[in-house]
Short mmCIF file of C-alpha atoms in Angstrom, two decimals:
data_model
loop_
_atom_site.label_atom_id
_atom_site.label_comp_id
_atom_site.label_asym_id
_atom_site.label_seq_id
_atom_site.Cartn_x
_atom_site.Cartn_y
_atom_site.Cartn_z
CA MET A 11 -15.17 11.41 2.09
CA THR A 12 -14.60 10.94 5.74
CA PHE A 13 -12.58 8.19 7.31
CA ALA A 14 -15.61 6.25 8.54
CA THR A 15 -17.52 6.40 5.25
CA THR A 16 -14.54 5.24 3.23
CA LEU A 17 -13.90 2.48 5.71
CA ARG A 18 -17.53 1.33 5.63
CA ASN A 19 -17.84 1.48 1.84
CA SER A 20 -14.55 -0.24 1.18
CA LEU A 21 -15.16 -2.97 3.72
CA GLY A 22 -18.71 -3.45 2.43
CA LYS A 23 -17.41 -3.78 -1.12
CA ASP A 24 -14.80 -6.37 -0.12
CA LEU A 25 -17.30 -8.43 1.84
CA ARG A 26 -19.86 -8.28 -0.97
CA LEU A 27 -17.27 -9.32 -3.56
CA GLU A 28 -16.16 -12.17 -1.36
CA TRP A 29 -19.74 -13.21 -0.63
CA ARG A 30 -20.45 -13.46 -4.35
CA SER A 31 -17.22 -15.11 -5.51
CA LYS A 32 -16.06 -16.92 -2.32
CA ASP A 33 -12.59 -16.92 -3.88
CA ALA A 34 -10.56 -16.26 -0.75
CA ILE A 35 -12.51 -18.32 1.72
CA ASN A 36 -12.70 -21.39 -0.51
CA SER A 37 -9.02 -21.49 -1.30
CA MET A 38 -8.10 -20.77 2.32
CA LEU A 39 -10.42 -23.43 3.61
CA PHE A 40 -9.18 -26.08 1.24
CA PHE A 41 -5.57 -25.16 1.88
CA ALA A 42 -5.98 -25.27 5.66
CA LEU A 43 -7.82 -28.57 5.36
CA LEU A 44 -4.94 -30.01 3.35
CA VAL A 45 -2.38 -28.86 5.89
CA VAL A 46 -4.38 -30.33 8.77
CA VAL A 47 -4.77 -33.66 7.00
CA ILE A 48 -1.12 -33.82 5.95
CA PHE A 49 0.09 -33.03 9.45
CA SER A 50 -2.22 -35.61 10.88
CA PHE A 51 -0.80 -38.25 8.48
CA SER A 52 2.77 -37.21 9.21
CA PHE A 53 2.61 -37.70 12.97
CA GLU A 54 0.95 -40.44 14.94
CA LEU A 55 0.06 -38.84 18.19
CA SER A 56 -1.34 -39.76 21.55
CA ALA A 57 -3.88 -37.38 23.13
CA GLU A 58 -1.22 -35.88 25.37
CA GLU A 59 1.26 -35.34 22.55
CA SER A 60 -1.29 -33.82 20.22
CA ARG A 61 -2.33 -31.35 22.91
CA ARG A 62 1.31 -30.35 23.18
CA ILE A 63 1.85 -29.67 19.48
CA ALA A 64 -1.67 -28.68 18.38
CA GLY A 65 -1.00 -24.99 19.09
CA GLY A 66 1.89 -25.00 16.67
CA LEU A 67 0.05 -27.00 14.02
CA ILE A 68 -3.09 -24.88 13.96
CA TRP A 69 -1.19 -21.62 13.75
CA VAL A 70 1.08 -22.85 11.00
CA ALA A 71 -1.96 -24.07 9.05
CA LEU A 72 -3.62 -20.67 9.54
CA LEU A 73 -0.48 -18.76 8.63
CA PHE A 74 -0.14 -20.62 5.34
CA ALA A 75 -3.83 -20.31 4.57
CA THR A 76 -3.76 -16.58 5.33
CA VAL A 77 -1.00 -16.06 2.78
CA VAL A 78 -3.19 -17.69 0.15
CA ALA A 79 -5.92 -15.14 0.84
CA LEU A 80 -3.60 -12.18 1.26
CA ASN A 81 -2.13 -12.72 -2.17
CA GLN A 82 -5.58 -12.01 -3.58
CA THR A 83 -6.58 -8.96 -1.52
CA TRP A 84 -4.58 -6.37 -3.40
CA ALA A 85 -4.31 -8.22 -6.70
CA ARG A 86 -8.08 -7.88 -6.91
CA GLU A 87 -7.69 -4.09 -6.94
CA LEU A 88 -5.26 -4.17 -9.85
CA ARG A 89 -8.03 -5.13 -12.24
CA ASN A 90 -9.51 -2.11 -14.02
CA GLN A 91 -6.90 0.13 -12.35
CA VAL A 92 -8.92 0.35 -9.14
CA LEU A 93 -5.75 0.90 -7.14
CA ASP A 94 -4.84 3.94 -9.23
CA VAL A 95 -8.28 5.37 -8.57
CA TYR A 96 -7.74 4.92 -4.84
CA ARG A 97 -4.47 6.78 -5.16
CA ILE A 98 -5.96 9.87 -6.74
CA ALA A 99 -9.22 9.78 -4.80
CA PRO A 100 -9.55 12.46 -2.09
CA ALA A 101 -10.18 9.82 0.56
CA PRO A 102 -7.93 8.99 3.50
CA LEU A 103 -5.80 6.03 2.42
CA GLU A 104 -5.45 4.77 5.99
CA SER A 105 -9.12 3.91 5.96
CA LEU A 106 -8.56 1.77 2.88
CA PHE A 107 -5.80 -0.08 4.71
CA LEU A 108 -7.94 -0.53 7.80
CA ALA A 109 -10.86 -1.77 5.70
CA LYS A 110 -8.64 -4.38 4.06
CA VAL A 111 -7.29 -5.49 7.42
CA LEU A 112 -10.80 -5.79 8.84
CA GLY A 113 -11.96 -7.70 5.78
CA ASN A 114 -9.07 -10.13 6.01
CA PHE A 115 -9.62 -10.43 9.74
CA ILE A 116 -13.20 -11.48 9.10
CA PHE A 117 -12.13 -14.04 6.46
CA VAL A 118 -9.49 -15.58 8.71
CA SER A 119 -11.87 -15.68 11.68
CA VAL A 120 -14.53 -17.44 9.61
CA LEU A 121 -11.88 -19.88 8.43
CA GLU A 122 -10.85 -20.48 12.01
CA LEU A 123 -14.43 -21.17 13.09
CA LEU A 124 -14.77 -23.71 10.29
CA ILE A 125 -11.41 -25.39 10.80
CA THR A 126 -11.41 -25.67 14.61
CA PRO A 127 -14.04 -28.46 14.86
CA LEU A 128 -12.06 -30.44 12.28
CA PHE A 129 -8.94 -29.95 14.29
CA ILE A 130 -10.62 -31.10 17.49
CA VAL A 131 -11.87 -34.24 15.76
CA PHE A 132 -8.64 -35.14 13.94
CA TYR A 133 -6.36 -34.58 16.91
CA ASN A 134 -8.69 -35.65 19.77
CA LEU A 135 -8.26 -32.29 21.43
CA ARG A 136 -9.63 -31.19 24.76
CA SER A 137 -8.44 -28.06 26.49
CA VAL A 138 -7.25 -28.38 30.06
CA GLY A 139 -7.03 -24.62 30.63
CA PRO A 140 -9.95 -22.15 30.39
CA TRP A 141 -11.37 -21.88 26.85
CA TYR A 142 -11.73 -18.09 26.79
CA TYR A 143 -7.94 -17.75 26.73
CA LEU A 144 -8.01 -19.59 23.41
CA VAL A 145 -10.58 -17.13 22.06
CA ILE A 146 -8.49 -14.13 23.13
CA ALA A 147 -5.35 -15.73 21.69
CA SER A 148 -7.03 -16.35 18.35
CA ILE A 149 -8.44 -12.82 18.10
CA LEU A 150 -5.09 -11.20 18.90
CA GLY A 151 -3.20 -13.73 16.79
CA ASN A 152 -5.45 -13.30 13.76
CA TRP A 153 -5.08 -9.56 13.97
CA ALA A 154 -1.29 -9.84 14.10
CA LEU A 155 -1.30 -12.11 11.03
CA VAL A 156 -3.62 -9.98 8.90
CA VAL A 157 -2.32 -6.53 9.86
CA ASN A 158 1.22 -7.46 8.83
CA GLY A 159 -0.01 -9.55 5.94
CA THR A 160 -2.11 -6.76 4.46
CA PHE A 161 0.75 -4.31 4.72
CA PHE A 162 3.31 -6.67 3.22
CA GLY A 163 0.80 -7.64 0.57
CA ALA A 164 0.80 -4.00 -0.50
CA ILE A 165 4.62 -4.02 -0.55
CA SER A 166 4.92 -7.22 -2.57
CA LEU A 167 2.28 -6.02 -5.02
CA ARG A 168 4.77 -4.03 -7.05
CA THR A 169 7.52 -6.63 -7.28
CA ARG A 170 8.41 -9.49 -9.57
CA SER A 171 6.79 -12.83 -8.63
CA ARG A 172 4.79 -11.34 -5.79
CA GLU A 173 3.19 -14.63 -4.75
CA VAL A 174 6.61 -15.96 -3.83
CA LEU A 175 7.84 -12.78 -2.23
CA LEU A 176 4.94 -12.23 0.18
CA PRO A 177 5.72 -15.16 2.52
CA LEU A 178 9.45 -14.43 2.27
CA ILE A 179 9.05 -10.94 3.67
CA LEU A 180 6.01 -11.61 5.88
CA PHE A 181 7.17 -14.63 7.87
CA PRO A 182 10.38 -13.22 9.43
CA VAL A 183 8.60 -10.15 10.81
CA SER A 184 5.72 -12.32 12.05
CA ILE A 185 7.87 -14.85 13.92
CA PRO A 186 7.69 -13.07 17.31
CA ALA A 187 3.90 -12.90 17.08
CA LEU A 188 3.76 -16.52 15.95
CA LEU A 189 5.87 -17.60 18.93
CA ALA A 190 3.51 -15.79 21.29
CA MET A 191 0.36 -17.24 19.65
CA VAL A 192 1.72 -20.77 19.73
CA SER A 193 2.90 -20.49 23.31
CA ALA A 194 -0.43 -18.97 24.48
CA THR A 195 -2.41 -21.73 22.74
CA THR A 196 -0.16 -24.55 23.92
CA VAL A 197 -0.02 -23.57 27.60
CA THR A 198 -3.81 -23.16 27.62
CA LEU A 199 -4.40 -26.55 25.98
CA THR A 200 -2.01 -28.35 28.31
CA GLY A 201 -3.01 -26.25 31.33
CA GLU A 202 0.65 -25.97 32.35
CA SER A 203 0.75 -22.27 33.09
CA SER A 204 -1.03 -19.01 32.41
CA PRO A 205 -0.81 -17.58 28.89
CA TYR A 206 -1.11 -14.08 30.36
CA LEU A 207 2.39 -12.85 29.39
CA SER A 208 2.12 -14.13 25.81
CA LEU A 209 -1.25 -12.45 25.42
CA VAL A 210 0.10 -9.13 26.67
CA PHE A 211 3.04 -9.47 24.28
CA LEU A 212 0.63 -10.16 21.41
CA ALA A 213 -1.53 -7.19 22.31
CA VAL A 214 1.49 -4.86 22.34
CA TYR A 215 2.67 -6.37 19.05
CA ASP A 216 -0.78 -5.78 17.51
CA ILE A 217 -0.91 -2.16 18.62
CA VAL A 218 2.61 -1.29 17.46
CA PHE A 219 2.28 -2.95 14.07
CA THR A 220 -1.20 -1.56 13.42
CA LEU A 221 0.09 1.94 14.10
CA LEU A 222 3.13 1.38 11.89
CA GLY A 223 0.98 0.02 9.09
CA LEU A 224 -1.34 3.01 9.26
CA LEU A 225 1.62 5.41 9.31
CA LEU A 226 3.53 3.86 6.42
CA PHE A 227 0.70 2.64 4.22
CA GLU A 228 0.34 5.81 2.21
CA THR A 229 4.09 5.88 1.51
CA VAL A 230 3.97 2.32 0.25
CA LEU A 231 0.90 2.80 -1.89
CA GLN A 232 2.21 5.98 -3.50
CA ALA A 233 5.67 4.50 -4.13
CA GLU A 234 6.45 4.66 -7.85
CA MET B 3 39.49 9.84 -2.02
CA LYS B 4 41.67 6.99 -3.20
CA THR B 5 44.56 7.79 -0.84
CA LYS B 6 42.12 8.22 2.03
CA PHE B 7 40.74 4.79 1.31
CA VAL B 8 44.18 3.16 1.11
CA VAL B 9 45.30 4.80 4.36
CA PHE B 10 42.11 3.72 6.10
CA ALA B 11 42.50 0.17 4.75
CA LEU B 12 46.05 0.02 6.12
CA VAL B 13 44.91 1.29 9.52
CA THR B 14 42.16 -1.37 9.54
CA LEU B 15 44.67 -4.06 8.66
CA ALA B 16 46.96 -2.95 11.49
CA LEU B 17 44.03 -2.91 13.93
CA LEU B 18 42.92 -6.37 12.84
CA SER B 19 46.42 -7.80 13.33
CA TRP B 20 46.76 -6.14 16.72
CA GLY B 21 43.33 -7.50 17.66
CA LEU B 22 44.35 -11.00 16.53
CA TYR B 23 47.51 -10.81 18.65
CA GLU B 24 45.65 -9.58 21.73
CA ALA B 25 42.96 -12.23 21.35
CA LEU B 26 45.34 -15.15 20.90
CA VAL B 27 48.38 -14.12 22.99
CA GLY B 28 47.63 -11.00 25.03
CA ALA B 29 44.44 -12.05 26.76
CA PRO B 30 44.69 -14.62 29.59
CA THR B 31 43.19 -18.07 29.11
CA GLU B 32 39.76 -18.33 30.68
CA ALA B 33 39.73 -20.48 33.84
CA THR B 34 36.82 -22.86 33.14
CA MET B 35 36.39 -22.79 29.36
CA GLY B 36 40.02 -22.73 28.27
CA HIS B 37 41.18 -21.62 24.86
CA VAL B 38 37.79 -21.95 23.17
CA GLN B 39 36.69 -18.88 25.10
CA ARG B 40 38.94 -16.80 22.81
CA ILE B 41 36.18 -16.95 20.21
CA PHE B 42 34.57 -14.34 22.47
CA TYR B 43 36.83 -11.66 20.98
CA TYR B 44 35.26 -12.26 17.59
CA HIS B 45 31.73 -13.25 18.56
CA VAL B 46 30.90 -10.20 20.68
CA PRO B 47 32.50 -7.47 18.50
CA SER B 48 30.74 -8.95 15.44
CA ALA B 49 27.42 -8.74 17.28
CA TRP B 50 28.06 -5.11 18.26
CA VAL B 51 29.13 -4.09 14.78
CA GLY B 52 26.14 -5.93 13.30
CA PHE B 53 23.79 -4.03 15.59
CA LEU B 54 25.48 -0.74 14.66
CA CYS B 55 24.94 -1.56 10.99
CA PHE B 56 21.24 -2.27 11.55
CA ILE B 57 20.81 0.94 13.54
CA ALA B 58 22.51 2.86 10.72
CA ASN B 59 20.22 1.11 8.24
CA PHE B 60 17.15 2.12 10.26
CA VAL B 61 18.25 5.75 10.50
CA ALA B 62 19.11 5.84 6.79
CA SER B 63 15.73 4.31 5.91
CA LEU B 64 13.88 6.94 7.94
CA ILE B 65 15.89 9.75 6.33
CA TYR B 66 15.26 8.22 2.93
CA LEU B 67 11.50 8.20 3.50
CA LYS B 68 11.74 11.89 4.35
CA THR B 69 14.21 13.14 1.72
CA ARG B 70 14.21 10.48 -1.07
CA SER B 71 17.93 11.03 -1.51
CA ALA B 72 19.70 8.36 -3.54
CA ARG B 73 22.85 8.75 -1.43
CA VAL B 74 20.98 7.84 1.74
CA ASP B 75 19.50 4.82 0.02
CA ALA B 76 22.99 3.70 -0.92
CA VAL B 77 23.92 3.94 2.77
CA ALA B 78 20.85 1.88 3.68
CA VAL B 79 21.63 -0.95 1.29
CA SER B 80 25.33 -1.14 2.15
CA THR B 81 24.75 -1.13 5.93
CA ALA B 82 22.08 -3.81 5.62
CA GLU B 83 24.36 -6.08 3.61
CA VAL B 84 27.35 -5.66 5.93
CA GLY B 85 25.05 -6.06 8.95
CA VAL B 86 23.85 -9.40 7.60
CA VAL B 87 27.45 -10.52 7.13
CA PHE B 88 28.38 -9.68 10.73
CA CYS B 89 25.17 -11.25 12.01
CA THR B 90 26.12 -14.40 10.07
CA ILE B 91 29.53 -14.40 11.79
CA VAL B 92 27.75 -14.20 15.16
CA LEU B 93 25.46 -17.09 14.26
CA LEU B 94 28.41 -19.22 13.08
CA THR B 95 30.84 -18.51 15.91
CA GLY B 96 28.11 -18.91 18.55
CA PRO B 97 27.47 -22.63 17.95
CA ILE B 98 31.22 -23.36 17.58
CA TRP B 99 31.65 -21.89 21.06
CA ALA B 100 28.46 -23.41 22.48
CA ARG B 101 29.23 -27.00 21.47
CA PRO B 102 32.21 -27.57 23.83
CA VAL B 103 30.87 -25.31 26.60
CA TRP B 104 27.13 -26.10 26.74
CA GLY B 105 27.38 -29.49 25.03
CA ILE B 106 24.89 -28.45 22.34
CA TRP B 107 25.19 -26.50 19.11
CA TRP B 108 21.97 -24.59 19.45
CA THR B 109 19.12 -23.92 21.82
CA TRP B 110 15.92 -21.95 21.28
CA ASP B 111 16.39 -19.42 24.04
CA ALA B 112 15.37 -15.80 23.71
CA ARG B 113 18.82 -14.46 22.80
CA LEU B 114 19.60 -17.05 20.14
CA THR B 115 16.11 -17.02 18.67
CA SER B 116 16.03 -13.23 18.52
CA THR B 117 19.37 -13.11 16.75
CA LEU B 118 18.23 -15.65 14.19
CA VAL B 119 15.01 -13.65 13.65
CA LEU B 120 17.11 -10.52 13.21
CA TRP B 121 19.15 -12.26 10.54
CA LEU B 122 16.00 -13.58 8.80
CA ILE B 123 14.39 -10.13 8.75
CA TYR B 124 17.38 -8.48 7.13
CA VAL B 125 17.80 -11.29 4.63
CA SER B 126 14.16 -10.74 3.66
CA TYR B 127 14.99 -7.04 3.33
CA LEU B 128 17.78 -7.87 0.90
CA ILE B 129 15.51 -10.25 -1.00
CA LEU B 130 12.89 -7.52 -1.34
CA ARG B 131 15.52 -5.19 -2.75
CA ARG B 132 16.67 -7.85 -5.16
CA TYR B 133 13.18 -8.72 -6.37
CA SER B 134 11.98 -5.22 -7.10
CA VAL B 135 14.51 -3.96 -9.63
CA GLY B 136 13.92 -0.41 -10.72
CA GLY B 137 10.63 1.27 -9.94
CA PRO B 138 9.65 1.78 -6.35
CA ASN B 139 12.21 -0.43 -4.65
CA PRO B 140 13.94 1.99 -2.22
CA VAL B 141 10.67 3.24 -0.75
CA LEU B 142 9.32 -0.27 -0.22
CA ALA B 143 12.63 -1.45 1.21
CA ALA B 144 12.78 1.52 3.59
CA SER B 145 9.28 0.77 4.86
CA LEU B 146 10.21 -2.85 5.46
CA ALA B 147 13.34 -1.70 7.29
CA VAL B 148 11.22 0.38 9.68
CA PHE B 149 8.95 -2.62 10.35
CA GLY B 150 11.94 -4.88 10.75
CA PHE B 151 13.69 -2.60 13.18
CA ILE B 152 10.64 -2.36 15.46
CA ASP B 153 10.70 -6.14 15.48
CA VAL B 154 14.38 -6.06 16.33
CA ILE B 155 13.62 -3.93 19.40
CA PHE B 156 10.93 -6.43 20.41
CA VAL B 157 13.20 -9.42 20.12
CA TYR B 158 16.16 -7.57 21.58
CA MET B 159 14.23 -6.66 24.73
CA ALA B 160 13.16 -10.29 25.07
CA ILE B 161 16.64 -11.13 26.44
CA ARG B 162 16.24 -8.67 29.26
CA TRP B 163 12.81 -10.10 30.13
CA PHE B 164 13.54 -13.82 30.05
CA ARG B 165 16.20 -15.94 31.66
CA THR B 166 18.37 -17.38 28.92
CA GLN B 167 21.02 -20.00 28.48
CA HIS B 168 23.06 -17.35 26.71
CA PRO B 169 25.13 -15.37 29.25
CA GLN B 170 23.83 -12.02 30.38
CA PRO B 171 25.55 -8.95 28.89
CA VAL B 172 29.12 -8.72 30.26
CA ILE B 173 29.63 -5.04 29.60
CA GLY B 174 27.19 -2.64 31.20
CA GLY B 175 24.96 -5.51 32.25
CA GLY B 176 24.50 -4.41 35.86
CA GLU B 177 26.17 -5.82 38.96
CA ASN B 178 28.46 -8.86 38.72
CA SER B 179 29.19 -8.00 35.12
CA GLY B 180 32.67 -7.03 33.98
CA ILE B 181 35.71 -9.03 32.98
CA ASP B 182 39.47 -9.16 33.45
CA PRO B 183 41.07 -5.87 32.25
CA MET B 184 43.32 -7.73 29.78
CA MET B 185 40.28 -9.46 28.33
CA LEU B 186 38.45 -6.14 28.13
CA LYS B 187 41.43 -4.64 26.31
CA ALA B 188 41.45 -7.44 23.73
CA LEU B 189 37.69 -7.15 23.35
CA LEU B 190 37.74 -3.40 22.80
CA ILE B 191 40.64 -3.54 20.33
CA ASN B 192 38.82 -6.19 18.36
CA PHE B 193 35.66 -4.14 18.48
CA ALA B 194 37.56 -1.16 17.06
CA ALA B 195 39.15 -3.40 14.42
CA PHE B 196 35.83 -4.95 13.38
CA ALA B 197 34.10 -1.59 13.36
CA ALA B 198 36.86 -0.21 11.11
CA PHE B 199 36.64 -3.28 8.89
CA GLY B 200 32.86 -2.96 8.68
CA PHE B 201 33.15 0.71 7.85
CA LEU B 202 35.71 -0.06 5.15
CA VAL B 203 33.43 -2.59 3.47
CA ILE B 204 30.42 -0.28 3.78
CA TRP B 205 32.48 2.48 2.18
CA LEU B 206 33.38 0.21 -0.76
CA ARG B 207 29.83 -1.05 -1.14
CA TYR B 208 28.47 2.50 -0.94
CA THR B 209 30.79 3.65 -3.72
CA LEU B 210 29.74 0.69 -5.83
CA GLU B 211 26.05 1.39 -5.22
CA ARG B 212 26.51 5.03 -6.21
CA VAL B 213 28.11 3.93 -9.47
CA ARG B 214 25.23 1.52 -10.07
CA GLN B 215 22.72 4.31 -9.43
CA ARG B 216 24.49 6.63 -11.84
CA VAL B 217 24.63 3.95 -14.54
CA GLU B 218 20.91 3.28 -14.10
CA GLU B 219 20.17 6.99 -14.27
CA ALA B 220 22.23 7.35 -17.43
CA HIS B 221 20.36 4.43 -19.01
CA ALA B 222 17.04 6.00 -18.10
CA MET B 223 18.06 9.36 -19.54
CA LYS B 224 19.27 7.69 -22.72
CA ALA B 225 15.99 5.80 -23.08
CA LEU B 226 14.09 9.06 -22.60
CA GLY B 227 16.27 10.74 -25.21
CA SER B 228 15.77 8.05 -27.83
CA ALA B 229 12.02 7.98 -27.19
CA ARG B 230 11.73 11.61 -28.15
#
């Protein structure tokens, strides 16, 4: 099978499975909701203050929620030895990786669309800077989260207590991207300066880590 | 092998004592910071040796992915562990020095943050190795090391791009860099001493890891034999 066909089929299968079960999106949504509510109880904020810290809060909520979903992406393939079939199938494995990343990217984006209105309501948010910067930041930021997360999900799959291990190995590598996402979001919300540099940093981060993931994925999946 | 190790250990000990003497007595007292500046002779060499360890770990991981040689994996694990130790020394001596000079223990500037991230990444590398006993662990660990090292380059370059509270590099940092020759002498001797010390520990750890690998192999062979 060619790269594109495998990608399309695999992505289609993931989306269909998710559409029928709604496992990932439900648990992510509820988890993110909990984080937002708990944060909002923990701090009593004025409009100005909440604008200043909202960037950090929303990304932390998303990061935690993403881990919840990522833990399920590969575990789903363990049932009925699907992963072993992938391994021996004459299909390019990179397309499988890319399909998973795209699938997760879609889940996280849907989550973000659902959670953002809540965030605006709970924290009385209003952006001072141009809104399209926020859209670019969330697209690049989501990609950075899921591309690393999918790769590290595949690594943690074959370890003891993988649910615990995934955040332990994912978060340190993601910190630079997280710093850039938070700073891009915060400076846009407060309108203090241009998020241009952070966005460029994020874009470079996305490209480098996507390439690395594609390069190393087969090695990780075939590791026995 | 054993004599070589003892001789090397003695040389390291001599270098460390010489370095201690140069740092405490030989080097002049810094004009503005006073005696606390002497921590420099431990802080900077530890950082350099730590970086060398992580570079060695990266190279070993790449070679391991290519050759799957158990020896190279033993190099990877020992350099990562020793690198984390030196990175810890940097993170501990830094605040001790910063408190009297800057008035604060810690600040989130690019240099400090990147060093902490570096430490976190390699601790996660060690955790991954610890969690996945047997089975595919070296391959997974080597892949994480490659990811981690790319991140290290990212965060390392961040210091050159941003203005930081942390001083700019004193050696090879462009114009206005450079220090008193006596200070440079103490710094370089300590660097040599720390590098030798690091190498000594890596050597020990490598030998230990090889023994562990052989024991594991023997167990596996025995299990295969009894299964037949």
